[in-house]
Short mmCIF file of C-alpha atoms and ligand atoms in Angstrom, two decimals:
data_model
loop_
_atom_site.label_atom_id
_atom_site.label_comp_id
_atom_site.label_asym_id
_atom_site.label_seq_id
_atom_site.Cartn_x
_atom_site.Cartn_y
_atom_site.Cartn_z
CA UNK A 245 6.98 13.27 22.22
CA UNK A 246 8.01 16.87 21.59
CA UNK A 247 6.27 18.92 18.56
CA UNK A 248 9.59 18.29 17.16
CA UNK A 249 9.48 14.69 16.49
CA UNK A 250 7.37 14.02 13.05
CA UNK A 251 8.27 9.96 12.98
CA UNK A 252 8.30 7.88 16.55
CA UNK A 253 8.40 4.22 16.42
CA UNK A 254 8.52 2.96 19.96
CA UNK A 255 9.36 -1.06 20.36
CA UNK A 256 7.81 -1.94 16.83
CA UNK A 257 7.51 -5.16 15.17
CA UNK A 258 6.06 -6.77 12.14
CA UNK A 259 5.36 -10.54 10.95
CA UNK A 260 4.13 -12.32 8.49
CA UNK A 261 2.30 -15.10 9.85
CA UNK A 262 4.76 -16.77 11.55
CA UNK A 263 7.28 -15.17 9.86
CA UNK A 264 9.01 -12.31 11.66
CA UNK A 265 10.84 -9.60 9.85
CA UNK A 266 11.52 -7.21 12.57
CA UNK A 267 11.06 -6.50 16.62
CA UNK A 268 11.38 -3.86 18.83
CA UNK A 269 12.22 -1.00 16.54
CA UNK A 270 13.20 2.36 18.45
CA UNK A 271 13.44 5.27 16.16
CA UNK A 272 12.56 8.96 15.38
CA UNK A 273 12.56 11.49 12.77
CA UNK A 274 12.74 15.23 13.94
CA UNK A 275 11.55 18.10 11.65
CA UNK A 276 13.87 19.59 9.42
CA UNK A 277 16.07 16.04 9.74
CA UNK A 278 17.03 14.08 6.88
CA UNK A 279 18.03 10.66 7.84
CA UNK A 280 19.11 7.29 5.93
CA UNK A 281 17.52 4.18 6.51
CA UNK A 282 20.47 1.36 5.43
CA UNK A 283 20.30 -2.38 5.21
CA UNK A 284 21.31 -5.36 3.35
CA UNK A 285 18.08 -6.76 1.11
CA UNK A 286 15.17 -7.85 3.19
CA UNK A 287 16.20 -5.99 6.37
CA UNK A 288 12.60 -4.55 6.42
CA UNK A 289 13.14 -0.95 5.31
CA UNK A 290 10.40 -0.78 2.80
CA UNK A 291 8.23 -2.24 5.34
CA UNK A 292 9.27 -0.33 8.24
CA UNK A 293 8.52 2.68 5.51
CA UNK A 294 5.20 1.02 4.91
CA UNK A 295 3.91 1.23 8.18
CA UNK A 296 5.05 4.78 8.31
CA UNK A 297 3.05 5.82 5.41
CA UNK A 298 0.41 3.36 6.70
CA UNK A 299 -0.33 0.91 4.22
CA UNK A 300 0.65 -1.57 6.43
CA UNK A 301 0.25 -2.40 10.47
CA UNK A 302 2.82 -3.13 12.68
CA UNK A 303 1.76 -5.96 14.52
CA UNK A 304 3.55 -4.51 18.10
CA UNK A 305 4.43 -1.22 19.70
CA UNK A 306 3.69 2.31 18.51
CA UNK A 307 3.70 4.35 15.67
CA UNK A 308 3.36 8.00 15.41
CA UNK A 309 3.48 10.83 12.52
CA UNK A 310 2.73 13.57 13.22
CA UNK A 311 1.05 12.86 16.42
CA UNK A 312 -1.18 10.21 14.42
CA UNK A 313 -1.22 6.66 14.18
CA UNK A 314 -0.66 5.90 9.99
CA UNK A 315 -2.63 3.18 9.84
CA UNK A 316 -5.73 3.70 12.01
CA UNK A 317 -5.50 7.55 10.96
CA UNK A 318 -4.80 6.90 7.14
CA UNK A 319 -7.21 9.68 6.00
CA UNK A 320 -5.29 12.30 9.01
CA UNK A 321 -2.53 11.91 7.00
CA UNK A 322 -3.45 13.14 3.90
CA UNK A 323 -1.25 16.37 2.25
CA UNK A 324 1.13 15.89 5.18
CA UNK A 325 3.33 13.02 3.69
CA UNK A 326 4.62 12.48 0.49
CA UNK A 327 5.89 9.58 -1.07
CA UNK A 328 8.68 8.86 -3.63
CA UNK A 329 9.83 5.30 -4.96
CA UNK A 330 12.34 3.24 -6.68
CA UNK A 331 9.86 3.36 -9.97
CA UNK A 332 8.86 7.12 -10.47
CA UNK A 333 5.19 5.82 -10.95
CA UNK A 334 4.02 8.24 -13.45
CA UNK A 335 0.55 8.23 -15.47
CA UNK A 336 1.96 7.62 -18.83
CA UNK A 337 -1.20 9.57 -20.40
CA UNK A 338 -0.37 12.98 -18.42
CA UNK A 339 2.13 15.20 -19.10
CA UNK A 340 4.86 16.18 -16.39
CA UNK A 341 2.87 19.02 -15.05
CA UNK A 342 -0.38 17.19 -15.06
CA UNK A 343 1.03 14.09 -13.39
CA UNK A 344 2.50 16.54 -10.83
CA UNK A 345 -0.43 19.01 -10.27
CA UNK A 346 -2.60 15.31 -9.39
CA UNK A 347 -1.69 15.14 -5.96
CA UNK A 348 -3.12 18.99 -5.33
CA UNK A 349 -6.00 18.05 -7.29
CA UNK A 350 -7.04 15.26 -5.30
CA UNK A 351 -6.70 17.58 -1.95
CA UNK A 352 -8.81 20.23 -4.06
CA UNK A 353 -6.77 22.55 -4.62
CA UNK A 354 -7.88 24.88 -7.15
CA UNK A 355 -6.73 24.22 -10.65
CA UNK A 356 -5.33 27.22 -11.31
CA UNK A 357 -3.24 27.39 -7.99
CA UNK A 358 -2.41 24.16 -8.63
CA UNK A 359 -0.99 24.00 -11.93
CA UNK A 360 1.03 27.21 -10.65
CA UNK A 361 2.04 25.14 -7.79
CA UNK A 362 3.09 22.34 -9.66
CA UNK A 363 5.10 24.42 -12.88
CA UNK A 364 7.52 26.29 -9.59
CA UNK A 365 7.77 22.71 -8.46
CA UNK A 366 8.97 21.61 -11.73
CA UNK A 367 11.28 24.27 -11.94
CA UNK A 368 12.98 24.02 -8.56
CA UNK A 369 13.82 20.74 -9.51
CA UNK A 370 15.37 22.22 -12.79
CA UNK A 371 12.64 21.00 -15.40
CA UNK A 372 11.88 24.35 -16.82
CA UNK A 373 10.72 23.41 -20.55
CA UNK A 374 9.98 19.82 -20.05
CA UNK A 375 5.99 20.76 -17.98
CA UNK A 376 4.53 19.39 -21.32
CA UNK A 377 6.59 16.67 -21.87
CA UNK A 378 4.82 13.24 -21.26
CA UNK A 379 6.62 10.67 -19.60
CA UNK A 380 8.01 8.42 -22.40
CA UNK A 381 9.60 11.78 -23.82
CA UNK A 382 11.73 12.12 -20.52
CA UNK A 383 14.81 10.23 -19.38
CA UNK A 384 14.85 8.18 -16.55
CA UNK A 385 16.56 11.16 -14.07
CA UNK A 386 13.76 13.40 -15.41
CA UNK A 387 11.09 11.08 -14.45
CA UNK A 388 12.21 10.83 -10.90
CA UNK A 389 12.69 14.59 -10.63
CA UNK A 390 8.99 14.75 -11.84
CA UNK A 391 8.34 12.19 -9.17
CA UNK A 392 10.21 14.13 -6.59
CA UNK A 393 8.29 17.47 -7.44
CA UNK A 394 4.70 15.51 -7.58
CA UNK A 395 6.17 14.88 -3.74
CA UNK A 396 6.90 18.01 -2.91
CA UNK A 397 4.39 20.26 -4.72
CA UNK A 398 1.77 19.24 -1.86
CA UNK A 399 3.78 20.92 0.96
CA UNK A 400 4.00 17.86 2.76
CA UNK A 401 5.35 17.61 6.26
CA UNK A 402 7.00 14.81 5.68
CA UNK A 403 9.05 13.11 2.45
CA UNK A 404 9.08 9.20 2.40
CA UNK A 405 11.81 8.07 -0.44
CA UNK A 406 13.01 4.29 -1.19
CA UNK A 407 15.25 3.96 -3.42
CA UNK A 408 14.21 7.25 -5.31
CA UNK A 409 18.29 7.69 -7.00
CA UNK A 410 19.30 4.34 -7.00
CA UNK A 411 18.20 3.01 -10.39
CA UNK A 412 19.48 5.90 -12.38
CA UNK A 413 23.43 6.10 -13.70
CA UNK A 414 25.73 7.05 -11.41
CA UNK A 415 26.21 11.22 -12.82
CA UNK A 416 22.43 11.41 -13.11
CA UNK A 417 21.97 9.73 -9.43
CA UNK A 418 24.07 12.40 -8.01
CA UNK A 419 22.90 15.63 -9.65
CA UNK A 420 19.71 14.65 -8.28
CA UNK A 421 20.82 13.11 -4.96
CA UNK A 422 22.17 17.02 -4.74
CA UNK A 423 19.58 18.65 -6.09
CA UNK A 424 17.17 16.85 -4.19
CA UNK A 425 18.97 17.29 -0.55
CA UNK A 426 19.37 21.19 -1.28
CA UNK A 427 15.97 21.65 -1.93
CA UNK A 428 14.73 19.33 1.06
CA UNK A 429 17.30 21.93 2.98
CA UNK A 430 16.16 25.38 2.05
CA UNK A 431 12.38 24.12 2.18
CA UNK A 432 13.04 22.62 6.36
CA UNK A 433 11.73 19.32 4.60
CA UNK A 434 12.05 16.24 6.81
CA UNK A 435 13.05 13.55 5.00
CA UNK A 436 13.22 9.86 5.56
CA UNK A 437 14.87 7.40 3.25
CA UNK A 438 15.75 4.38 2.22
CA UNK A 439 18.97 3.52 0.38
CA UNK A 440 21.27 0.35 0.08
CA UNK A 441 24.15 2.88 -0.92
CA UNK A 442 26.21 3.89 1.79
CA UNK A 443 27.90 6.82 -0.28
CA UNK A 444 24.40 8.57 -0.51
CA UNK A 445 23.48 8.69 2.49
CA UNK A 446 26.97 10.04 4.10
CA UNK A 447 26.54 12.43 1.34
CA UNK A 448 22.47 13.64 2.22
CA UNK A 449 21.68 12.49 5.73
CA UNK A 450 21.95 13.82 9.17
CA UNK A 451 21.70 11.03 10.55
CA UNK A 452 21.98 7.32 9.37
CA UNK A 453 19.94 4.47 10.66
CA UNK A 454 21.06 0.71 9.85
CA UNK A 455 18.35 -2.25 10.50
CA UNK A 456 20.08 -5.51 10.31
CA UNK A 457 17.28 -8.74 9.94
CA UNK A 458 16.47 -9.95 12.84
CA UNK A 459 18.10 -7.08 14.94
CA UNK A 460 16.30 -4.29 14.20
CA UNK A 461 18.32 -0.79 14.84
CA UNK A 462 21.85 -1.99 14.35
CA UNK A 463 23.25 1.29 14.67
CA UNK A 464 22.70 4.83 14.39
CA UNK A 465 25.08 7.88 13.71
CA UNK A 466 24.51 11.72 12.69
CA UNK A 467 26.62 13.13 10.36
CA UNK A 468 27.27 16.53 9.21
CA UNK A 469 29.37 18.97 7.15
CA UNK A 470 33.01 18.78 9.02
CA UNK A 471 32.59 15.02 9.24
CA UNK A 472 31.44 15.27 5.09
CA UNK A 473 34.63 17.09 4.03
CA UNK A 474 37.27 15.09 6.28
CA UNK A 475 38.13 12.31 3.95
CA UNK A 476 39.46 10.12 6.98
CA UNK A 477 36.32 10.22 9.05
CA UNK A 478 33.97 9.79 6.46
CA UNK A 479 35.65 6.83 5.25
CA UNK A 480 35.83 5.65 8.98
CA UNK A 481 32.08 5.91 9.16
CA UNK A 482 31.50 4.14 5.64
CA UNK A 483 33.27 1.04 7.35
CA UNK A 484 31.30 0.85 10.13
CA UNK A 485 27.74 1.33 8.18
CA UNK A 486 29.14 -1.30 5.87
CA UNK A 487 30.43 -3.83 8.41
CA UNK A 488 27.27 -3.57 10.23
CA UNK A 489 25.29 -3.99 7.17
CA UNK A 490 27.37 -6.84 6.14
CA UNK A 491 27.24 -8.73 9.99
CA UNK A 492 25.34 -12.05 10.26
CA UNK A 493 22.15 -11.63 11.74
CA UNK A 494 22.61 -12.62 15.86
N1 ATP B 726 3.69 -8.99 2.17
C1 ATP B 726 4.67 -9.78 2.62
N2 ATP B 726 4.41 -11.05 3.00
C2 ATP B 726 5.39 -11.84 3.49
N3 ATP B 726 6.68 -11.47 3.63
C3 ATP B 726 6.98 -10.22 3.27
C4 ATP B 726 6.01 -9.31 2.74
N4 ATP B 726 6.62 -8.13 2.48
C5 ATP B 726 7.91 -8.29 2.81
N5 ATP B 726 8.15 -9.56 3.29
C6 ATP B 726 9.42 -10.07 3.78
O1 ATP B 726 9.89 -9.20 4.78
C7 ATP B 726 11.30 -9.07 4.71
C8 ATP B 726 11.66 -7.60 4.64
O2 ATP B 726 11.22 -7.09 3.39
P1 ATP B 726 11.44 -5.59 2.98
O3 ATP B 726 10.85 -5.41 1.64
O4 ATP B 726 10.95 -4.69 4.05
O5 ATP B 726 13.02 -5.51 2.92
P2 ATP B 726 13.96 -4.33 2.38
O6 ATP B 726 14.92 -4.04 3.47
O7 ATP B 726 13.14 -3.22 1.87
O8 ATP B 726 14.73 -5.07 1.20
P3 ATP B 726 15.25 -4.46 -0.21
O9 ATP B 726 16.54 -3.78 0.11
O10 ATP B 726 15.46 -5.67 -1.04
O11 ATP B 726 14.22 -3.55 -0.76
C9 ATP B 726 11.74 -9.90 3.51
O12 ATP B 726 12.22 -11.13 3.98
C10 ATP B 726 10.48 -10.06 2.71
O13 ATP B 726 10.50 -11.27 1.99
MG1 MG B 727 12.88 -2.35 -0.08
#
């Protein structure tokens, strides 16, 4: 592994018991990438993200972040990844700026630095004027940009999102999906995740990664800004993601 690689998973696998939900999973994350993780429902993206952020043990092969093992190294891991989901998971009883100055807070940072930290957070995600709003005075895209500057606001090596854009209206989804990949640009993020759109993650990714059930790695392309603006090979790409998503398990 070379500096350069933040996620390695080297012939992974994860059951259940006796039920097995995937086997020898290849794949790596470099730093500065941003890259898709596709799949039909029950593929095991959220749990190959799981054992990435450590919460849960792959039951063969290898897992590395940043040169540590996520499970057995939980506490390593701590600052360097951040984590978005499909619910925003805010503290109703804390305002946006509060809810997003926690994370710093918990590393002890101090609370002045922090709630500075946290308020240009807020603004690079374009929430000027809503730092005092609490979360039932937001709308739902507000709330996940709150989410995704809680994420950020750490520093974190690494950004782990499932299904951050996908329950929001389509306009809202893709301000955000924007908003979101420009930042994650101009800050050398690396960024893995999860989406069951294939549009948004031709349109943010530099590289898409399909897990089929059963298969594991189905297929894997990168993408980048000629292949974006030529109509014909971006739609050629959107066929294969989709027919591979769409293939019967072998
Ligand atoms: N804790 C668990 N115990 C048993 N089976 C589980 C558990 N968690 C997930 N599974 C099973 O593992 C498979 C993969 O689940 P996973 O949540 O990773 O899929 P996914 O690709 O994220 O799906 P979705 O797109 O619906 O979010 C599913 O069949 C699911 O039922
Ligand atoms: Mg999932």
């Amino acid at each position: 592994m070379t500096d350069q690689t933040v996620i390695r998973l080297e012939g992974v696998g994860k059951a259940y018991g006796s039920f097995r939900v995937l086997s020898g999973i290849d794949m790596q994350v470099h730093k500065g990438e941003i890259v898709a993780l596709l799949g039909q429902t029950g593929a095991g993206k959220s749990t190959v993200m799981n054992m990435i952020m450590g919460t849960q043990e792959a039951t063969e092969g290898t897992i590395r972040v940043a040169g540590h093992d996520p499970h057995a190294e939980f506490a390593r891991l701590r600052g360097k990844l951040a984590v978005s989901f499909q619910t925003d998971r805010l503290l109703p009883w804390r305002t946006a700026v509060e809810n997003c100055e926690l994370g710093l807070l918990i590393l002890k940072i101090p609370a002045a630095e922090a709630r500075k930290r946290a308020l240009t957070w807020l603004s690079r995600v374009k929430l000027d004027g809503a730092a005092d709003k609490y979360p039932h005075e937001l709308s739902g895209g507000m709330r996940q940009r709150v989410s995704l500057a809680r994420a950020l606001c750490v520093d974190p090596e690494l950004v782990l999102l499932d299904e951050s854009f996908s329950q929001l209206d389509h306009v809202t989804s893709r301000t955000l999906r924007q908003d979101f990949a420009a930042v994650v640009r101009e800050y050398k993020k690396t960024c893995l995740f999860v989406t069951h759109r294939i549009d948004d993650a031709i349109e943010m990714a530099d590289r898409v990664i399909v897990l089929r059930p059963k298969v594991g790695v189905a297929l894997e392309e990168s993408i980048d800004d000629t292949l974006r603006a030529d109509p014909a090979q971006a739609a050629a790409l959107h066929g294969r993601i989709a027919a591979c998503m769409d293939g019967d398990p072998a």
